[in-house]
Coordinates of C-alpha atoms in Angstrom, one line a residue:
X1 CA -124.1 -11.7 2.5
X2 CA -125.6 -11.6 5.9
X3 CA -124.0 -9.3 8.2
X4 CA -122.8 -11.0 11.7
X5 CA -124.3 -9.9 15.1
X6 CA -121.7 -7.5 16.2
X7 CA -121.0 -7.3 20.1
X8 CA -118.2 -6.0 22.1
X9 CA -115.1 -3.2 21.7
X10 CA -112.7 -2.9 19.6
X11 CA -109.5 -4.0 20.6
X12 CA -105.7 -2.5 19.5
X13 CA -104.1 -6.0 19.7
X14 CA -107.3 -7.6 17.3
X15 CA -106.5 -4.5 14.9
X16 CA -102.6 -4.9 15.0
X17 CA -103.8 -8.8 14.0
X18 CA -106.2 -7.7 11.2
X19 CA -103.3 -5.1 9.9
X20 CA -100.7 -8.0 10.1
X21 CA -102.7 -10.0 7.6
X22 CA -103.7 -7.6 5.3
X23 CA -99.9 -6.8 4.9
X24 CA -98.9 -9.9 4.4
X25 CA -101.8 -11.2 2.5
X26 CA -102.4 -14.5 4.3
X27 CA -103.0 -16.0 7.8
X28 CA -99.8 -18.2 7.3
X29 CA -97.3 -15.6 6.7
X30 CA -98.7 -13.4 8.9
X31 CA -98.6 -15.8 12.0
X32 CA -94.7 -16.8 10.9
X33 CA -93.9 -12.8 11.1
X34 CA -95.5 -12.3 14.7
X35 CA -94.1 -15.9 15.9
X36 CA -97.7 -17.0 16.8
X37 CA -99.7 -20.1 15.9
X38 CA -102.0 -19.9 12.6
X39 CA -105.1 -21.0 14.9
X40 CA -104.5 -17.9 17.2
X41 CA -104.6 -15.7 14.5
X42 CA -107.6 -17.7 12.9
X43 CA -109.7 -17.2 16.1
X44 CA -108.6 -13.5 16.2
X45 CA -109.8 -12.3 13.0
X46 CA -112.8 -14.7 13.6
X47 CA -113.1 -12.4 17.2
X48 CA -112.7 -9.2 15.2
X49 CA -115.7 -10.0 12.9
X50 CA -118.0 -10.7 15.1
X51 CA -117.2 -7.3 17.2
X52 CA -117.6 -5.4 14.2
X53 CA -120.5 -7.8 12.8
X54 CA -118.8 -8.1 9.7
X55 CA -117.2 -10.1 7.1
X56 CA -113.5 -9.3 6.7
X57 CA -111.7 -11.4 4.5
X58 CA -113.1 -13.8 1.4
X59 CA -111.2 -17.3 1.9
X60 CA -111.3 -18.6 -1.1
X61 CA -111.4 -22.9 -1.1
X62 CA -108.0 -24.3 -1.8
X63 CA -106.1 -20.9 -1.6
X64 CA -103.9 -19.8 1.5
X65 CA -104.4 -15.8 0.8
X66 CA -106.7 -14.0 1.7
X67 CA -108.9 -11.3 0.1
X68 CA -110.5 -8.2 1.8
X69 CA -114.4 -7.6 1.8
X70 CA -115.8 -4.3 1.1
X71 CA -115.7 -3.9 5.1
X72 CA -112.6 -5.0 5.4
X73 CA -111.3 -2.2 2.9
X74 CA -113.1 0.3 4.9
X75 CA -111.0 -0.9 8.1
X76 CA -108.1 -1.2 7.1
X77 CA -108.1 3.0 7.2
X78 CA -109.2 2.9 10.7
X79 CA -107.7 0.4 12.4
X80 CA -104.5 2.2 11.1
X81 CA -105.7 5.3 12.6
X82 CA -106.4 4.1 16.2
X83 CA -103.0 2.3 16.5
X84 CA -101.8 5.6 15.3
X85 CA -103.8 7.6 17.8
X86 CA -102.8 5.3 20.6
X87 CA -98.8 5.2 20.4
X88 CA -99.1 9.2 19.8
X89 CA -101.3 9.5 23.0
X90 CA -98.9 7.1 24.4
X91 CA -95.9 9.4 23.8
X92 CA -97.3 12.3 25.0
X93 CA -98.5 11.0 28.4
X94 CA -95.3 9.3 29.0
X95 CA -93.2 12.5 28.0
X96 CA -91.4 10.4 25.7
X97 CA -89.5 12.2 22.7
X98 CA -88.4 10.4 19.7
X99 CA -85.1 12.1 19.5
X100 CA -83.6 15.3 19.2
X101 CA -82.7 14.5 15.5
X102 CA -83.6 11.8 13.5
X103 CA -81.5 11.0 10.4
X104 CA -83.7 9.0 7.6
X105 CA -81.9 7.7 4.6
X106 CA -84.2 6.6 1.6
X107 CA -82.9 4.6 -1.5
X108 CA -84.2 6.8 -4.2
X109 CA -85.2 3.5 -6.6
X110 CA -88.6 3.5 -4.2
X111 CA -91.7 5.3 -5.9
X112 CA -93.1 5.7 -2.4
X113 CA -96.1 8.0 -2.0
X114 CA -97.0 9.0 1.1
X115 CA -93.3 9.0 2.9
X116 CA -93.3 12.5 3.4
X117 CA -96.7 13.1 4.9
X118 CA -95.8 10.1 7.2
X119 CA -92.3 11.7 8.5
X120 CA -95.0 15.3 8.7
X121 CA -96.9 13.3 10.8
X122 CA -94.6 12.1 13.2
X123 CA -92.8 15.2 13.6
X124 CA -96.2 17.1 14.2
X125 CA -96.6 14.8 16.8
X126 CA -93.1 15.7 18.5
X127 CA -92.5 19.3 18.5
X128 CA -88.9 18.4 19.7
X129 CA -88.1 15.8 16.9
X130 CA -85.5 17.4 14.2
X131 CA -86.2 15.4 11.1
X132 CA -83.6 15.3 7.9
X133 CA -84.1 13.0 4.8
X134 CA -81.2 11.8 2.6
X135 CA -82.3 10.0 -0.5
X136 CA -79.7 8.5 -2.1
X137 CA -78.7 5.5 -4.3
X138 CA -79.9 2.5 -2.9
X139 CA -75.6 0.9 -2.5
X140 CA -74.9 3.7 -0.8
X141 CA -77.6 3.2 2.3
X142 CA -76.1 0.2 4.0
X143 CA -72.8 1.7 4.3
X144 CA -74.3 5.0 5.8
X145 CA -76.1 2.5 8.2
X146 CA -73.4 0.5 9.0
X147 CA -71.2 3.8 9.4
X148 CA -73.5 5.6 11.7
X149 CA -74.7 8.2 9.7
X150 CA -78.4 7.2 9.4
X151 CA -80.8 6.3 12.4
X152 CA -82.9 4.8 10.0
X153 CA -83.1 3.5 6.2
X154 CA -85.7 2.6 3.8
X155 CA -84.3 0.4 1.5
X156 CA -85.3 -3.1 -0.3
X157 CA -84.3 -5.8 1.5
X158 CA -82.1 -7.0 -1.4
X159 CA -79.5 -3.9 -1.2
X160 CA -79.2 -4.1 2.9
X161 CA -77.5 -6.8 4.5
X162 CA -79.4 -6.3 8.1
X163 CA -82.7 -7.7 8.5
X164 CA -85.7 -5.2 8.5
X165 CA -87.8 -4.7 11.6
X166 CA -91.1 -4.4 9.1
X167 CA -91.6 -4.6 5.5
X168 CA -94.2 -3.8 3.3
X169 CA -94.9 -4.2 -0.1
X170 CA -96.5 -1.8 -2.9
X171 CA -98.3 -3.0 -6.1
X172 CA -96.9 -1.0 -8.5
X173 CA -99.7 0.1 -12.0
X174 CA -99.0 1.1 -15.2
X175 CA -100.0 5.2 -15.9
X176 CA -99.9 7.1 -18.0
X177 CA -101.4 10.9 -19.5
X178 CA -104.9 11.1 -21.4
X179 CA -103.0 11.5 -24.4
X180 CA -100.7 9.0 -24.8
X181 CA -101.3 6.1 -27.4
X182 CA -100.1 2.7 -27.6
X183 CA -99.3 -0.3 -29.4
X184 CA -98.2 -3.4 -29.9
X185 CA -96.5 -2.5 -33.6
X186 CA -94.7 0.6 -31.8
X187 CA -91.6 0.4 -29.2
X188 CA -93.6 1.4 -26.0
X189 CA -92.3 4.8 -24.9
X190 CA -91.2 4.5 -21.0
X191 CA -91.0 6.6 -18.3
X192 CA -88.1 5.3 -16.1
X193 CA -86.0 5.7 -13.0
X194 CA -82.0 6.2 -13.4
X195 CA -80.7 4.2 -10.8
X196 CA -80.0 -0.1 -11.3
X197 CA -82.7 -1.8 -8.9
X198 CA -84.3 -5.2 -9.2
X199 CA -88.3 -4.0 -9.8
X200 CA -87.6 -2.3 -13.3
X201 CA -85.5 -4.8 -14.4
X202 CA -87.9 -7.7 -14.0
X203 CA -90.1 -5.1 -15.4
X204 CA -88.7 -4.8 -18.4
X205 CA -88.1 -8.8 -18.6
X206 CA -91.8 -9.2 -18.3
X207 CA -92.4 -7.0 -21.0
X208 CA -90.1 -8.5 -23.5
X209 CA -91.1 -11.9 -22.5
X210 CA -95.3 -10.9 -23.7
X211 CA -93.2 -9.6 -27.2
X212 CA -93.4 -5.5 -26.3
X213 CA -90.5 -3.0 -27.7
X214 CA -89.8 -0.9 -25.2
X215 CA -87.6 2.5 -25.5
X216 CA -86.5 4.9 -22.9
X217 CA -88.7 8.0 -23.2
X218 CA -87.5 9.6 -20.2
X219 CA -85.8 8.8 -17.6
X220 CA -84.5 10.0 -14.3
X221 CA -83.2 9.7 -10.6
X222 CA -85.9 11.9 -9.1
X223 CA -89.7 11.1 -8.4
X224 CA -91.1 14.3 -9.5
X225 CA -89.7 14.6 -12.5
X226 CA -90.5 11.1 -13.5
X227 CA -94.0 12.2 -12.9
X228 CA -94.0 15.1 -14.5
X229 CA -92.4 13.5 -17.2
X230 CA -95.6 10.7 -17.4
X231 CA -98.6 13.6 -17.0
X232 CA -96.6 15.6 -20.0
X233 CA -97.3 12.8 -22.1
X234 CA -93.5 11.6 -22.5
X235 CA -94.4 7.8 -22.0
X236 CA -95.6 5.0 -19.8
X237 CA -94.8 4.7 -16.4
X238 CA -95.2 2.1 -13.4
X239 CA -96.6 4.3 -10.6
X240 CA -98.1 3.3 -6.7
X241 CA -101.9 4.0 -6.7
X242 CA -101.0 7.1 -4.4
X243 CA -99.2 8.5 -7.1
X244 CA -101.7 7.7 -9.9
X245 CA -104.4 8.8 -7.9
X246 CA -102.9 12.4 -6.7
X247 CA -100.9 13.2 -9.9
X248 CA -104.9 12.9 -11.9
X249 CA -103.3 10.5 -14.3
X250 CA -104.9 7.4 -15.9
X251 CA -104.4 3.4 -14.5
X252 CA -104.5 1.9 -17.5
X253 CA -105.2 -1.9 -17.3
X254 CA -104.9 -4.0 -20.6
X255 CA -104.6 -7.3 -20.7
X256 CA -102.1 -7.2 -23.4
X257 CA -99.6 -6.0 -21.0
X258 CA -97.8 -7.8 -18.0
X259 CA -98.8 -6.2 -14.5
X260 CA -95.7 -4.6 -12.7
X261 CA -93.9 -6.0 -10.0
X262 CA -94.9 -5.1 -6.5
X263 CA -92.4 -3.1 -5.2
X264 CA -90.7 -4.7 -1.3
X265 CA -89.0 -2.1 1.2
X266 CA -88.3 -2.7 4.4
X267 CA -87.5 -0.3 7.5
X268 CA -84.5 -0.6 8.7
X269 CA -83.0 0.9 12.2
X270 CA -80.0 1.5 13.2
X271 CA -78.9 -0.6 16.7
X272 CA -78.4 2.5 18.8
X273 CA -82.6 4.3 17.7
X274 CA -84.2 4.1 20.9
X275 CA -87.4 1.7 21.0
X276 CA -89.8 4.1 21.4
X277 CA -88.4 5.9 18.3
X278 CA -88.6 3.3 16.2
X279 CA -92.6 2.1 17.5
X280 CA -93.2 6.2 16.4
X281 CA -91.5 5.1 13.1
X282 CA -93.2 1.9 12.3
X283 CA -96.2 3.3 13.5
X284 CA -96.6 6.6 10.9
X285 CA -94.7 4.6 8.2
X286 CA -97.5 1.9 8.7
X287 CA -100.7 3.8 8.5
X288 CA -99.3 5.3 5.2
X289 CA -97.9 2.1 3.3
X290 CA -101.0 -0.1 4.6
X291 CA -103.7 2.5 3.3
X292 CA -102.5 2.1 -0.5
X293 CA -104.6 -1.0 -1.0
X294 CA -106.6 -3.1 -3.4
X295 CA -110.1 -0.6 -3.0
X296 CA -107.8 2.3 -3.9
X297 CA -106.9 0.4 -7.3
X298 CA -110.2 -0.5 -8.0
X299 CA -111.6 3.2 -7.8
X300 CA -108.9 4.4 -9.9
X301 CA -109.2 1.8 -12.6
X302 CA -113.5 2.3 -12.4
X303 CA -112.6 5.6 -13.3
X304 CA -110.2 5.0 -16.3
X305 CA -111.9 4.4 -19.9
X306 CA -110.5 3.2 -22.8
X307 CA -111.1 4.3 -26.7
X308 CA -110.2 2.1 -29.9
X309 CA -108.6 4.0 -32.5
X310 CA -107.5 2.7 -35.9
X311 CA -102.9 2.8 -34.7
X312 CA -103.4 1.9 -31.2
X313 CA -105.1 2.1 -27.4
X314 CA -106.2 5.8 -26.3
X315 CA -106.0 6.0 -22.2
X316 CA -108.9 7.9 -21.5

């Protein structure tokens, strides 16, 4: 594919655009969530390409989404980066502080990856900022909300009854150990997490619906130990890419076997978080969320290998 001439700078609001769309996966949704017209946004990403002389997006004929180009991957990364870098050289000029403590409430039914380094981030960025983390189950977090308790939650949408100020969503892969065997003639062994939440039920629908047994191998309330659990060998789990790809275990992709869900979460501030607090928020939570994406799937799957045996699948 020919590369485009590129010409000019680049620009935050084009990148916030580009970021927008990625999220969202298409043009159409992304215009609905910013409140602006499908051509603007159309003539923005069209803008972007040109200044970086490169194809962003494959458009497929008759589809609305919207798939990212090997160029596009490699932006997504830094455009995340620069709207980082900007509201933290923002702050700092403007000698604005987040707050002098900032309660976070997490349901613990999210795998999220990458949470922690994103609340690092934004409290390296503040030296004032006192940061504390409750995870807890996810029926609980709307009340502590509601009560006062929490500046801020991380929920899914379905357990809150405010409306988010940004979602994101997570494609969710199965993993597994080296070891570990499967098949069809066997109840698959599952790694799972204790509390009730919608993304492991439909799992588990989806996978009696393609004619899998499943049993409970393991299971618990805690992320760790549900991946320690899966590297030991215990079972099958449904993992983010973050955690498949830091944790050294296998993506195993068989076609045999229905895809997880994706998983949705939205952020979720309280009235009284100040707005600069909440841009600092959206923008660390952001740059981590955004970054697990479709390239980091393909890597780790190009990496995984599969063996026949005689009673089942080895994940290589």
């Amino acid at each position: 594919m020919a590369a485009l001439a590129g010409t000019g700078e680049l620009e935050l609001g084009l990148l916030r655009t580009f970021l927008a769309v990625v999220r969202r996966g298409s043009i159409t949704k992304a215009a609905a969530a910013m409140e602006k017209a499908q051509p603007t946004l159309t003539r923005q990403i069209a803008q972007l390409e040109k200044i970086v002389g490169q194809q962003l997006f494959d458009r497929a004929r008759g589809s609305n989404g919207v798939t990212l180009t090997r160029h596009g991957e490699l932006l997504v990364g830094y455009a995340n980066r620069a709207i980082e870098l900007s509201e933290e050289t923002l702050t700092r000029l403007r000698g604005q502080s987040a707050a002098g403590q900032l309660v976070v409430g997490v349901s613990a039914d999210l795998p999220i990856m990458g949470l922690i380094s994103a609340l690092k981030r934004l409290q390296s960025g503040d030296s004032e900022l006192a940061l504390k983390v409750v995870v807890t189950v996810p029926k609980k977090l709307d009340g502590l909300l509601r009560a006062g308790e929490l500046d801020l939650a991380i929920a899914t949408p379905a357990v809150m009854s405010g409306v988010p100020s940004v979602k994101w969503q997570t494609q969710l892969h199965w993993a597994a150990a080296k070891s570990l065997r499967i098949c069809k003639s066997r109840a698959l062994p599952l790694v799972l997490f204790e509390s009730h939440c919608h993304w492991q039920d439909e799992m588990l629908d989806s996978l009696q619906r393609a004619g899998w047994q499943w049993r409970v191998a393991f299971e618990s309330s805690g992320l760790d130990a549900v991946l320690n659990a899966t590297q030991s060998g215990l079972g099958l789990a449904a993992l983010p890419t973050a955690a498949v790809r830091s944790c050294r275990l296998m993506a195993l992709e068989d076609p045999d076997l229905p895809s997880p869900p994706k998983v949705e979460f939205g952020m979720f501030p309280a009235p009284s978080l100040a707005g600069n607090a909440r841009a600092m928020l959206e923008a660390a939570l952001e740059s981590s969320f955004t970054d697990n994406r479709q390239s980091l799937v393909a890597e780790a799957l190009h990496q995984t290998s599969k063996e026949e045996s005689a009673d089942g699948r080895l994940i290589h």
